[in-house]
mmCIF file of C-alpha atoms in Angstrom:
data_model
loop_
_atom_site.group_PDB
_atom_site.id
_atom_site.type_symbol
_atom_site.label_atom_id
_atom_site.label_comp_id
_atom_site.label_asym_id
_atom_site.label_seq_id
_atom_site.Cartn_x
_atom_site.Cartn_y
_atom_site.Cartn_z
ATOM 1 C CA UNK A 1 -160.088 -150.225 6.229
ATOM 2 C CA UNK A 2 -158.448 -153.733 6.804
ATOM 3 C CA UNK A 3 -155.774 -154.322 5.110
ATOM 4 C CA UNK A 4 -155.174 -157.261 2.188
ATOM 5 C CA UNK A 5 -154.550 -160.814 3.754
ATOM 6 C CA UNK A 6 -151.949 -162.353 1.831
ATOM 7 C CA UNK A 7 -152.229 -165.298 0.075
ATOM 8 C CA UNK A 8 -150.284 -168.636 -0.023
ATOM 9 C CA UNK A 9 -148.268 -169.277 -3.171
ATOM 10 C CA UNK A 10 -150.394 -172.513 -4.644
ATOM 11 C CA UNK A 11 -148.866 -176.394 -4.047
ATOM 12 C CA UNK A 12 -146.975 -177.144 -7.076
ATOM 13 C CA UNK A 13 -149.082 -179.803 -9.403
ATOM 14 C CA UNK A 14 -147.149 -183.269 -9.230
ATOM 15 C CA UNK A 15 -148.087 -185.073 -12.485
ATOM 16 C CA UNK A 16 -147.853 -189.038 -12.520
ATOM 17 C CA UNK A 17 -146.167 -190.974 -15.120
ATOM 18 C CA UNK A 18 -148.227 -191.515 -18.410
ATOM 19 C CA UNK A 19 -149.936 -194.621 -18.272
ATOM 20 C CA UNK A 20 -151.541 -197.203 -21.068
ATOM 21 C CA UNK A 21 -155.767 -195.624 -21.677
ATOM 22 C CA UNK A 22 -157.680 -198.705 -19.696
ATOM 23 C CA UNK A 23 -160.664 -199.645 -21.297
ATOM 24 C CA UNK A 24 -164.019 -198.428 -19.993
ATOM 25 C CA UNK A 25 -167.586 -199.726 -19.513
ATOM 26 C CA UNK A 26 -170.253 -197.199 -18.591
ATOM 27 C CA UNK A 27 -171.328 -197.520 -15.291
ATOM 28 C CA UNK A 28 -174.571 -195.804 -13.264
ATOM 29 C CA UNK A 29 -173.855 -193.324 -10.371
ATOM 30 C CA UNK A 30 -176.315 -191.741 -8.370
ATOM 31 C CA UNK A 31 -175.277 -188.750 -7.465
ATOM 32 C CA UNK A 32 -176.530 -187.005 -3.885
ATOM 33 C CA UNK A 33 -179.865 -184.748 -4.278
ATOM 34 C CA UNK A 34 -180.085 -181.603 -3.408
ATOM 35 C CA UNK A 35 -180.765 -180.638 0.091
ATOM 36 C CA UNK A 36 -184.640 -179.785 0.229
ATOM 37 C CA UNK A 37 -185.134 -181.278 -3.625
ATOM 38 C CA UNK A 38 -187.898 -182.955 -3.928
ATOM 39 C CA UNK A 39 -187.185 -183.863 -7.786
ATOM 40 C CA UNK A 40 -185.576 -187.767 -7.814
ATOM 41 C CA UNK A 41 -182.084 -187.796 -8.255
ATOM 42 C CA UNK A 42 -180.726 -188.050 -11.680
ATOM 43 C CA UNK A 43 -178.764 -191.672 -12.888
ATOM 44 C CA UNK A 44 -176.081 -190.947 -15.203
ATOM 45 C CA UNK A 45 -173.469 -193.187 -16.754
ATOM 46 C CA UNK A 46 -169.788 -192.171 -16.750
ATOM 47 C CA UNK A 47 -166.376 -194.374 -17.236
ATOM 48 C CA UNK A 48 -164.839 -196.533 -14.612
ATOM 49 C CA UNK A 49 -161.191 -197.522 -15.528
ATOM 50 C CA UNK A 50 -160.365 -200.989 -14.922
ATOM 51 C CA UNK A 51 -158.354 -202.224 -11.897
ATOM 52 C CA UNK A 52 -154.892 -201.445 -11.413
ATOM 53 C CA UNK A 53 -151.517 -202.034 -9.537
ATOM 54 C CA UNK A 54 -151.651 -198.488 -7.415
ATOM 55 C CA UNK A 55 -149.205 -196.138 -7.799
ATOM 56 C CA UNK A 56 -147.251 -194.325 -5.645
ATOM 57 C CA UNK A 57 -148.246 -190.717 -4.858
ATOM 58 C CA UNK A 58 -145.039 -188.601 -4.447
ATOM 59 C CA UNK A 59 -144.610 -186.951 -1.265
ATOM 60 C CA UNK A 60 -145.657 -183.164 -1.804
ATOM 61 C CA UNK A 61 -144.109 -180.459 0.429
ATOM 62 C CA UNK A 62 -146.362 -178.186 1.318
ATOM 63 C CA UNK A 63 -145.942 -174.300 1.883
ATOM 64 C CA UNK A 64 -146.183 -172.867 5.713
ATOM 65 C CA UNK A 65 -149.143 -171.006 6.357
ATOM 66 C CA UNK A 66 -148.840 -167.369 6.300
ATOM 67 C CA UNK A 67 -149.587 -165.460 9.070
ATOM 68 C CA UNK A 68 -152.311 -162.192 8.469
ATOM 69 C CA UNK A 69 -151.029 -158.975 10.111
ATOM 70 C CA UNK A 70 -152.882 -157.260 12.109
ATOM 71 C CA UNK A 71 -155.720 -154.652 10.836
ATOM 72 C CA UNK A 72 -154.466 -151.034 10.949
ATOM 73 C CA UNK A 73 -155.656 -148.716 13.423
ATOM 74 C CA UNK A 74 -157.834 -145.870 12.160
ATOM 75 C CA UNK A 75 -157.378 -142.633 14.195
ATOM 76 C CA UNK A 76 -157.720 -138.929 13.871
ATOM 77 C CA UNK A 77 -154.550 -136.711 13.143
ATOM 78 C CA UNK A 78 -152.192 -136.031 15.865
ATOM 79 C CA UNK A 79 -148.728 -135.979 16.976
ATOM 80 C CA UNK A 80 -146.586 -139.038 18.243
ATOM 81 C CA UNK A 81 -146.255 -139.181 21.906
ATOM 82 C CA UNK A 82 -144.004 -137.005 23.994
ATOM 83 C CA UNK A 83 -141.456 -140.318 24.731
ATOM 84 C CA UNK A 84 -140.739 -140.592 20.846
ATOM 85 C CA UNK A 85 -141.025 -136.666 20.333
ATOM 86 C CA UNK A 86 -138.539 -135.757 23.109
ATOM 87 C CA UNK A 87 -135.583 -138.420 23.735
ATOM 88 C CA UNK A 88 -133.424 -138.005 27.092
ATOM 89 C CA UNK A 89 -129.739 -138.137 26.888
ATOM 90 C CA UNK A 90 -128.353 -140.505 29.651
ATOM 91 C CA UNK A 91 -126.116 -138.104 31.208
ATOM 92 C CA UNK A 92 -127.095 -138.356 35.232
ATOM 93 C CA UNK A 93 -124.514 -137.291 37.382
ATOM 94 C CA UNK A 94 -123.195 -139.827 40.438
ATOM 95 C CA UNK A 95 -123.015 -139.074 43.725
ATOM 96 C CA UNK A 96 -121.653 -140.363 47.196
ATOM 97 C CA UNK A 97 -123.498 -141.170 50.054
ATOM 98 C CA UNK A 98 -123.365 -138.105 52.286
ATOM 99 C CA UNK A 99 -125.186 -136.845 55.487
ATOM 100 C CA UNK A 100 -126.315 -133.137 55.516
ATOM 101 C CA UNK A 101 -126.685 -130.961 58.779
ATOM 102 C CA UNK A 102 -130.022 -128.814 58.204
ATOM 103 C CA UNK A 103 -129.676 -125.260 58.361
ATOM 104 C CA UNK A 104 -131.707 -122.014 58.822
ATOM 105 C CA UNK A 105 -134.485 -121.925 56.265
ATOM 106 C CA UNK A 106 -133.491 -124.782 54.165
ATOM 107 C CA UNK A 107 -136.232 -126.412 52.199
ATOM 108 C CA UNK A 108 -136.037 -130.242 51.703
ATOM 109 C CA UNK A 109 -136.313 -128.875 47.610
ATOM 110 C CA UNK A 110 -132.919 -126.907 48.540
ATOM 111 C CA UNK A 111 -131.444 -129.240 50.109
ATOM 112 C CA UNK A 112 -131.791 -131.757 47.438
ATOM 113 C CA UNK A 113 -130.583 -129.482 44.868
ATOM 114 C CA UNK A 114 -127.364 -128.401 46.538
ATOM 115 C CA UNK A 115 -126.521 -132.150 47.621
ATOM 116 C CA UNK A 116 -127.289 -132.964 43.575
ATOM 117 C CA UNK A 117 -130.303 -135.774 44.657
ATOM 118 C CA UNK A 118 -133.689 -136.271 44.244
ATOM 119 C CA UNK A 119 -135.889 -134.208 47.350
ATOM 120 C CA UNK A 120 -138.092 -137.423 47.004
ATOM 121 C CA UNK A 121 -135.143 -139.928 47.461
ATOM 122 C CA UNK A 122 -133.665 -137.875 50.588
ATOM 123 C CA UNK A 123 -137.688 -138.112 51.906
ATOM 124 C CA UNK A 124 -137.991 -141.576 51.615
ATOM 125 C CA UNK A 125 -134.461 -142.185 53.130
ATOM 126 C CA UNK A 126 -135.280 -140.202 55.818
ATOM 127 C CA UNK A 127 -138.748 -141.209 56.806
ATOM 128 C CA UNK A 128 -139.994 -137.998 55.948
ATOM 129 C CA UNK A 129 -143.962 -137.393 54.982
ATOM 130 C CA UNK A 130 -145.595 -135.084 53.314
ATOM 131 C CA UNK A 131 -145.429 -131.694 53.304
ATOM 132 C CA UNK A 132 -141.823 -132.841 54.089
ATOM 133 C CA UNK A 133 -141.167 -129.967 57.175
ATOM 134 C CA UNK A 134 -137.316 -130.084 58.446
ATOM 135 C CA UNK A 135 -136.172 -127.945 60.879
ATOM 136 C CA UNK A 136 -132.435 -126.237 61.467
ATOM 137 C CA UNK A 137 -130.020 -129.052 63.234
ATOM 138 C CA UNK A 138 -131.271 -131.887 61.445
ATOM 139 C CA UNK A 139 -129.557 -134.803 60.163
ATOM 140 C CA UNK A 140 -130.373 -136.090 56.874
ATOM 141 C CA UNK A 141 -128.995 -139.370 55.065
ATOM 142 C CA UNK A 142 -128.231 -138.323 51.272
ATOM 143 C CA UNK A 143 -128.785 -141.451 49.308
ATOM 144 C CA UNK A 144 -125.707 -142.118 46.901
ATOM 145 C CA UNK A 145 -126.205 -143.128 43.530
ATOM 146 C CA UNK A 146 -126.862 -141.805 39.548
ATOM 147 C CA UNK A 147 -128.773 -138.845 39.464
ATOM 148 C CA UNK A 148 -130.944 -137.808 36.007
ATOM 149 C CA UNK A 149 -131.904 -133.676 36.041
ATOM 150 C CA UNK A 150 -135.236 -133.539 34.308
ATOM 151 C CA UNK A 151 -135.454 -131.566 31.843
ATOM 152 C CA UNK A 152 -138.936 -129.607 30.009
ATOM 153 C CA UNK A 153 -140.834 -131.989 28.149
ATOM 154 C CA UNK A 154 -138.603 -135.405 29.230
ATOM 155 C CA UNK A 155 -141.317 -138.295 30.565
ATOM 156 C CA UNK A 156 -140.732 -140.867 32.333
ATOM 157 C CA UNK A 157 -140.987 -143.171 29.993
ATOM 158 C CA UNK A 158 -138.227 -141.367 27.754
ATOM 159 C CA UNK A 159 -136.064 -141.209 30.685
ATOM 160 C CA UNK A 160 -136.150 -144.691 31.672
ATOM 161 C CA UNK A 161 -135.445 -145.808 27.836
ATOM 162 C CA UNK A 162 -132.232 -143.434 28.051
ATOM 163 C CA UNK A 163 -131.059 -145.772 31.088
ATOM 164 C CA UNK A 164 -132.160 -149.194 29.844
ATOM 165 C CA UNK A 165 -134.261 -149.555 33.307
ATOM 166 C CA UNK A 166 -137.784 -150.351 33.824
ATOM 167 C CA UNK A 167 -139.881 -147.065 33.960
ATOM 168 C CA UNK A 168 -141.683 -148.977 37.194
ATOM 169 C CA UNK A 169 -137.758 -149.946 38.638
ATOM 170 C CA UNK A 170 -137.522 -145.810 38.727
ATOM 171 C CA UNK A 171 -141.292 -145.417 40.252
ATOM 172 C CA UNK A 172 -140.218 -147.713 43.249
ATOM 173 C CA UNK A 173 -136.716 -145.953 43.426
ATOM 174 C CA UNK A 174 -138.186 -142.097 43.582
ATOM 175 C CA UNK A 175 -141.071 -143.034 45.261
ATOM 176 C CA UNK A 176 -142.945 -141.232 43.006
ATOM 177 C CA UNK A 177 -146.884 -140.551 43.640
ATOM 178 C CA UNK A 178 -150.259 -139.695 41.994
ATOM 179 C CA UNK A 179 -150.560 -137.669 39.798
ATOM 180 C CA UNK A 180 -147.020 -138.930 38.122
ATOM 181 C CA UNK A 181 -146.264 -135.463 36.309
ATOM 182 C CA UNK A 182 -142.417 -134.827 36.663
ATOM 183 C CA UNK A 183 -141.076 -131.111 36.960
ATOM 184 C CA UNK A 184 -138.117 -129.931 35.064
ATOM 185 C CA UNK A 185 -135.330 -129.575 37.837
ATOM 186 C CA UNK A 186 -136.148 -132.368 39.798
ATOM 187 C CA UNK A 187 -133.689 -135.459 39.989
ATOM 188 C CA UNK A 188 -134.440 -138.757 39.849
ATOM 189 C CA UNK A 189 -132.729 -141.651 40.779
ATOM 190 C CA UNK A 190 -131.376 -144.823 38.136
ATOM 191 C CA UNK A 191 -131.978 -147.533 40.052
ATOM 192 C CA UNK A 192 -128.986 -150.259 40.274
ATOM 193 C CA UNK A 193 -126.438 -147.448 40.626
ATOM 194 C CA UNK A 194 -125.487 -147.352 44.305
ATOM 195 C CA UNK A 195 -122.645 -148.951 45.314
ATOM 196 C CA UNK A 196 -123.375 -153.168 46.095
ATOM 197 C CA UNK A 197 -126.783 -151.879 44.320
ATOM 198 C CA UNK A 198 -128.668 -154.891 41.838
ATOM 199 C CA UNK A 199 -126.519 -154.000 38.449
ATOM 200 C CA UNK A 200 -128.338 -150.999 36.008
ATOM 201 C CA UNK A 201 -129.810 -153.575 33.841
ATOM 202 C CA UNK A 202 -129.797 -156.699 32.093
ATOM 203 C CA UNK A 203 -130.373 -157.385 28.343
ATOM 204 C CA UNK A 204 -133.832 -158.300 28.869
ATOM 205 C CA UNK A 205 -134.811 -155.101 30.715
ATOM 206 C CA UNK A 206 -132.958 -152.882 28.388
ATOM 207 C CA UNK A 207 -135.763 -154.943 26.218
ATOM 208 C CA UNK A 208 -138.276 -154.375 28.182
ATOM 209 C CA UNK A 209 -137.364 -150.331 28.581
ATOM 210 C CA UNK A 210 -138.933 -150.239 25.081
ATOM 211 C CA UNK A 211 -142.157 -152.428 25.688
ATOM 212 C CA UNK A 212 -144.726 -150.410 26.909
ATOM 213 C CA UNK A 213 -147.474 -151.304 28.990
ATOM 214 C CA UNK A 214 -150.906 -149.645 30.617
ATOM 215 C CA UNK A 215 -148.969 -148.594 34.044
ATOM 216 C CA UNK A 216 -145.846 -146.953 31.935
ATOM 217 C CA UNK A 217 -148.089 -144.906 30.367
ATOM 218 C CA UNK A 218 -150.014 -143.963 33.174
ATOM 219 C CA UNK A 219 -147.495 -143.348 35.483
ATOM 220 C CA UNK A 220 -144.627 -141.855 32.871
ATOM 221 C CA UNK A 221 -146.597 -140.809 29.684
ATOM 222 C CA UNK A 222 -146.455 -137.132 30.575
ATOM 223 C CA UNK A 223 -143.843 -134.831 29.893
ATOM 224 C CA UNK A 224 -142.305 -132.735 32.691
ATOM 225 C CA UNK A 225 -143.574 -129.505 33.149
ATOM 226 C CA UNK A 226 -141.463 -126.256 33.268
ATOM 227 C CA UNK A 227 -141.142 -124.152 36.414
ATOM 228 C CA UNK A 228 -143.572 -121.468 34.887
ATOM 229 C CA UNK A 229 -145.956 -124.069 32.941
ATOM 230 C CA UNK A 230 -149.540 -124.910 33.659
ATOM 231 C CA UNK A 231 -151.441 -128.399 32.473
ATOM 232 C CA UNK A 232 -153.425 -128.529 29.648
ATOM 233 C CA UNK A 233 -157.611 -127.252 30.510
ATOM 234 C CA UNK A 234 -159.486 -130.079 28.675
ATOM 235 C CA UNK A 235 -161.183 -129.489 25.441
ATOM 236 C CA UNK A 236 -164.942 -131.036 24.423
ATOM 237 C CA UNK A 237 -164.105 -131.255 20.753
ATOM 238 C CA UNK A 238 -161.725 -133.424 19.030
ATOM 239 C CA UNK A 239 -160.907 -130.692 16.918
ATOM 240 C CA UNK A 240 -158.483 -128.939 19.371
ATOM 241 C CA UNK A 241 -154.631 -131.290 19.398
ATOM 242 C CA UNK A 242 -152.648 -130.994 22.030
ATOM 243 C CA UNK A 243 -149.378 -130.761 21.546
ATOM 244 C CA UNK A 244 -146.683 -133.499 22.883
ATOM 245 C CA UNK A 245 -145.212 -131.199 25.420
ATOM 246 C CA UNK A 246 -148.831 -130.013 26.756
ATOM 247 C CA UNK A 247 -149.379 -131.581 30.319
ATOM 248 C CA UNK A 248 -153.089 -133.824 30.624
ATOM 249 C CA UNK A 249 -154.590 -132.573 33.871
ATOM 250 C CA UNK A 250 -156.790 -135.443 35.198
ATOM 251 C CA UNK A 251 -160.245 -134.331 37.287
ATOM 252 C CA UNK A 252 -160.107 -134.042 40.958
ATOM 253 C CA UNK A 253 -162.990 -136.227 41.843
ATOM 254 C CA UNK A 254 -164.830 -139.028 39.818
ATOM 255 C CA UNK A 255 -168.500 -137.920 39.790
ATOM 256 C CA UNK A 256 -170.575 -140.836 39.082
ATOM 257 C CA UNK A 257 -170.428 -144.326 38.867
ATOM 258 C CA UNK A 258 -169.490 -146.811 36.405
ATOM 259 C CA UNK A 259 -170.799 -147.834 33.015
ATOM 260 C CA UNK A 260 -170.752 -150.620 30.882
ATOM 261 C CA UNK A 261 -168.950 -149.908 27.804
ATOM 262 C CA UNK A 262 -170.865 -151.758 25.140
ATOM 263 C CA UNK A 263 -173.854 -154.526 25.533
ATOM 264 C CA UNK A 264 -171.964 -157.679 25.249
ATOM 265 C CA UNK A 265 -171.089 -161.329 26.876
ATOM 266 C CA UNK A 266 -167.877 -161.489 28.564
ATOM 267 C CA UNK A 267 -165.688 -164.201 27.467
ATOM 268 C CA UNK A 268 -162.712 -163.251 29.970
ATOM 269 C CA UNK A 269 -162.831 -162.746 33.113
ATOM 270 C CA UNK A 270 -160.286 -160.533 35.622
ATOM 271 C CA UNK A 271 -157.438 -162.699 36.975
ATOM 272 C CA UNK A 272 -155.228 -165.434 36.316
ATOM 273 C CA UNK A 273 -156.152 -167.721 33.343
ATOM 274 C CA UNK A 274 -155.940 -171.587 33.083
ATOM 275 C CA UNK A 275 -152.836 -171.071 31.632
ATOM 276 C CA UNK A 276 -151.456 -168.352 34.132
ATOM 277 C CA UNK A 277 -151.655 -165.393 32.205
ATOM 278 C CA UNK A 278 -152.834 -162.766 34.099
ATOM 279 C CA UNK A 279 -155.718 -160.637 32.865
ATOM 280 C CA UNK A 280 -156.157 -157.137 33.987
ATOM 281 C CA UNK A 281 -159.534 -156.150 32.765
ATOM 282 C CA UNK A 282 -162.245 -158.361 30.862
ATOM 283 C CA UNK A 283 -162.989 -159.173 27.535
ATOM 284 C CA UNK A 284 -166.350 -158.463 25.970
ATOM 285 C CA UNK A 285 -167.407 -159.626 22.464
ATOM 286 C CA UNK A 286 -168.658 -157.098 20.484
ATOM 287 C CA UNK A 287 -169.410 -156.991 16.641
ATOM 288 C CA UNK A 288 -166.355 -155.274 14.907
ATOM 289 C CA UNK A 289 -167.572 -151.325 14.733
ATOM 290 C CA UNK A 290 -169.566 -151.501 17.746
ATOM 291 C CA UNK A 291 -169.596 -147.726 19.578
ATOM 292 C CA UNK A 292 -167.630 -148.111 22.812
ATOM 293 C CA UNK A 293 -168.443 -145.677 25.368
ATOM 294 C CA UNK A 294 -166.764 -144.116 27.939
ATOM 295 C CA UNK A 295 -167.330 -145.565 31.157
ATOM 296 C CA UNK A 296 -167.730 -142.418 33.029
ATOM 297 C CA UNK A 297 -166.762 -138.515 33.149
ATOM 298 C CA UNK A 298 -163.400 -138.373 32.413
ATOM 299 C CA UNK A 299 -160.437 -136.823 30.388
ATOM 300 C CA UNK A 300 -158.694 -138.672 27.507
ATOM 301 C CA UNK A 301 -154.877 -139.586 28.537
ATOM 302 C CA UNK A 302 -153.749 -142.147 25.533
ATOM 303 C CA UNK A 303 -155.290 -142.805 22.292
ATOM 304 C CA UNK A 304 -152.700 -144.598 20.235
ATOM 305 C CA UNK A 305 -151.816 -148.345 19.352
ATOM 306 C CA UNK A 306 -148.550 -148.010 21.241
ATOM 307 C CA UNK A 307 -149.363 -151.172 23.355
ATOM 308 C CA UNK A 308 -149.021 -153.980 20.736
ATOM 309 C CA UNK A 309 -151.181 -156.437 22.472
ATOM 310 C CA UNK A 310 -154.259 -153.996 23.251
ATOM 311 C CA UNK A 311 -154.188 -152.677 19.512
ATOM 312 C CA UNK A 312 -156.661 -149.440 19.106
ATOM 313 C CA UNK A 313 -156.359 -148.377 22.450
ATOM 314 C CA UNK A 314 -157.811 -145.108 24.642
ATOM 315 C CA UNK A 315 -156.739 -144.674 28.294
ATOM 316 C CA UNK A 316 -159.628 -142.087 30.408
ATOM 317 C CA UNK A 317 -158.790 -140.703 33.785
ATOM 318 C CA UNK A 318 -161.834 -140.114 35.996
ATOM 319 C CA UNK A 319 -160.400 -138.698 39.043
ATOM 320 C CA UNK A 320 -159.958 -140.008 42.737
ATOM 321 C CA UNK A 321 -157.292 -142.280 41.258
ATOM 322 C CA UNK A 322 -159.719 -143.880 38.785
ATOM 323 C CA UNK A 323 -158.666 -144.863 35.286
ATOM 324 C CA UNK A 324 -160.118 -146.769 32.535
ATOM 325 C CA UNK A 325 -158.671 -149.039 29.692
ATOM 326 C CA UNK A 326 -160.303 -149.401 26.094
ATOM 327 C CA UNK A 327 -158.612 -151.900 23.884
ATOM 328 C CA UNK A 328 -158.584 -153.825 20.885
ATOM 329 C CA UNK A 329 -160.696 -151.071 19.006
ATOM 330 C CA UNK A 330 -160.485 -150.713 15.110
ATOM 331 C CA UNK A 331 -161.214 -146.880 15.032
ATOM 332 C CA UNK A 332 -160.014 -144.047 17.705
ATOM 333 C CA UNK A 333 -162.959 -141.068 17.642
ATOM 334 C CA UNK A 334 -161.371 -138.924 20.577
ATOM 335 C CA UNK A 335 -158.054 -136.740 21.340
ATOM 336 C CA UNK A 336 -156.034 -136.519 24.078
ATOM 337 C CA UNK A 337 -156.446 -134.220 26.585
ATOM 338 C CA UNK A 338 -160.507 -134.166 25.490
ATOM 339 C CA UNK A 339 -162.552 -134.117 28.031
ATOM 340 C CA UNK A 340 -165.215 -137.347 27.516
ATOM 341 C CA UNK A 341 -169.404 -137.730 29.066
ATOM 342 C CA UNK A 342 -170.730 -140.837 30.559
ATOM 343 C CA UNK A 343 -171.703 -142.873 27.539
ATOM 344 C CA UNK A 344 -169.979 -140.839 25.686
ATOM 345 C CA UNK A 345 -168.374 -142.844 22.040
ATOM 346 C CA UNK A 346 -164.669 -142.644 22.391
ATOM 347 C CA UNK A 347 -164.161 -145.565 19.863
ATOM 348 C CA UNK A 348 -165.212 -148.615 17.618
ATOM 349 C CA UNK A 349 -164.372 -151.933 18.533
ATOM 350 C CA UNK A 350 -162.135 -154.525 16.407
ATOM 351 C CA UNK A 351 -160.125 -157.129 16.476
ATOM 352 C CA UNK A 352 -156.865 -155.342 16.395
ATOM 353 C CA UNK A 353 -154.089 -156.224 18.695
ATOM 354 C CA UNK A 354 -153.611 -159.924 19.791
ATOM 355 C CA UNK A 355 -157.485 -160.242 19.886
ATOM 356 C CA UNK A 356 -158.711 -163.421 19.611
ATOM 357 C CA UNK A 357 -162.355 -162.539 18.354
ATOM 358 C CA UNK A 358 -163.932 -158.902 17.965
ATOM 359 C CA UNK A 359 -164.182 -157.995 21.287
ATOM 360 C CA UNK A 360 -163.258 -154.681 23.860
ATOM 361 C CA UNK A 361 -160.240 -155.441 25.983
ATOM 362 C CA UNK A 362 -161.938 -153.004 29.171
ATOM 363 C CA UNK A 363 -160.323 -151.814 32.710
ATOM 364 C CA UNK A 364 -160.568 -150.168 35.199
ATOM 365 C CA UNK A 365 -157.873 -149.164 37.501
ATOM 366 C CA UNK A 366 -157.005 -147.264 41.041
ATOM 367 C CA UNK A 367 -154.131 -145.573 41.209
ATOM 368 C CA UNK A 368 -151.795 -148.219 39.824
ATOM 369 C CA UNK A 369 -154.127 -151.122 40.847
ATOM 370 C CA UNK A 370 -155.874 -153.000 38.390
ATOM 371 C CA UNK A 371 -159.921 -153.724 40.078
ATOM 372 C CA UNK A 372 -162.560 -156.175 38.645
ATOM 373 C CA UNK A 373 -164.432 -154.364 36.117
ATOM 374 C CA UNK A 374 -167.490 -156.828 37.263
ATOM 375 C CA UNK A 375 -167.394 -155.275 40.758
ATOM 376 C CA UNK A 376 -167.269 -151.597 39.930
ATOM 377 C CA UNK A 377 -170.646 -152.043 37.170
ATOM 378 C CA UNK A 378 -174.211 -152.653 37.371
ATOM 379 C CA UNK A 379 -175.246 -156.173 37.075
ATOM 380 C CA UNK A 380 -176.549 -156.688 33.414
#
């Protein structure tokens, strides 16, 4: 249900100074006929003062116009998100770079653990690729800096709003792969920490730490799973909620192609706009209430309105790296961690967000690349 616009207060009524009654002669006036009359236009007499001096209007301030918030978000019941549900406490322990000499049946997990580092950190440092063998005698570079243990049920997004630091900054730093699910135990590195290092972060990214986008969530929207925990198996029905802490297990493979996700005209394209704002997806005008459908086979990752420009939003993860992007919608029909059909409804569309018309904000992304939409579905 949209909510009530407001309404501006009225201009106050400036009244002019009483003047002398003029006298008045009647006067015809033919007033305009009615579109598609065919009756002559009735002559009537009223009163035309007589000539004047003018006088002088006051100037009349008028009120600002008031903006209309955005319409609310319908959605079915569920919890907040796992970042607002579990908060990290910034309490990562610092280290000095160190080199460690490999011995008998170390892991690269056991080394990072008794050095106090992240095993992915020490990989990357060391040019190391998966499965990440060492053998007995080797020499590995420990990378100094702030360490964060992960706890069960910390995301990435959580943790990187504990540190004031772009969850992305940390991505980069960790070197941190598909599928993104972090593992209680494991240590990740704060970025700007190491000695001569860029500083931890400026106002504007401790800002930023708490503006989520499409790749945050993505990449650090699930909460760490414990040692002896198993992702969630998707559910057809709505009615089943997941909690917070329940890992979203996206499918292996993407098993058919791409839909369109309602019958529209796109009015923006993928890429940079005249003005240089960048565009990730398309935009597709669609009457407000219009049934989007899922793209493809898939499992539900997001529903929310978390992103403020994308409004009523649902994220679907296809497998192979594929995800799609549903924004702008006005009602949310599915659950995370639901599984979803091709041309399945996952939503109705709106004008919620910073839409500029009804319309579907759409996308489709692989891995953390966003692709043309227009190159990945059939021609209409």
């Amino acid at each position: 249900m949209r909510a009530a616009e407001p309404v501006a207060p009225p201009a106050p009524v400036v009244t002019a100074p009483p003047q002398a009654s003029p006298v008045t002669r009647p006067v015809p006036v033919t007033p305009a006929s009615r579109p598609g009359s065919t009756r002559p236009a009735i002559r009537r007499s009223v009163p035309v003062t007589t000539p004047r001096p003018p006088v002088a209007t006051p100037m009349v301030q008028r009120p600002a116009p008031v903006s209309i918030p955005t319409a609310p978000v319908s959605s079915l019941p569920a919890p907040r998100p796992s970042w607002e549900v579990r908060p990290v406490a910034p309490d990562a322990r610092e280290i000095a770079e160190s080199v460690y000499v490999v011995k008998p049946g170390d892991t690269l997990r056991a080394v990072a653990d008794r050095a106090g580092a992240g095993s992915e950190v020490i990989a990357r440092a060391n040019g190391l690729t998966p499965p990440f063998m060492i053998r007995a005698g080797q020499r590995l570079t420990i990378p100094g800096g702030r360490y964060h243990l992960v706890r069960p049920g910390e995301s990435g997004i959580a943790i990187a709003r504990a540190y004031g630091v772009s969850w992305s900054r940390i991505v980069d730093a960790n070197a941190l792969s598909e599928p993104y699910v972090l593992r209680a135990g494991q240590r990740i590195l704060i970025p700007g920490t190491a000695p001569g290092a860029t500083p931890l972060s400026s106002a504007a990214e401790r800002a930023a730490a708490f503006k989520l986008d499409v790749d945050d969530i993505l990449t650090g929207g699930e909460p760490a799973l414990a040692s002896n925990q198993e992702p969630a198996k998707p559910s057809a029905t709505p009615r089943r909620v997941l909690p917070p802490t329940a890992v979203v297990a996206a499918p292996a493979r993407l098993r058919s192609g791409f839909a369109w996700p309602v019958d529209g005209r796109v009015v923006k394209r993928f890429g940079a706009g005249s003005s240089g704002e960048r565009n990730d997806g398309i935009k597709i005008a669609a009457p407000v209430g219009t049934p989007i459908k899922a793209t493809a086979d898939g499992v539900v990752a997001y529903v929310g309105d978390g992103i403020a420009a994308l409004g009523g939003l649902v994220i679907v993860k296809h497998g192979d790296g594929w995800t799609s992007v549903y924004g702008h919608a006005s009602k949310l029909m599915v659950q995370r961690g639901q599984s979803v059909k091709r041309g399945q409804t996952l939503a109705l569309s709106g004008q919620t967000g910073f839409a500029d018309r009804p319309e579907l904000h759409f996308e489709l992304r692989r891995g953390r690349t966003p692709v043309d939409p227009l190159s990945q579905l059939p021609r209409p």
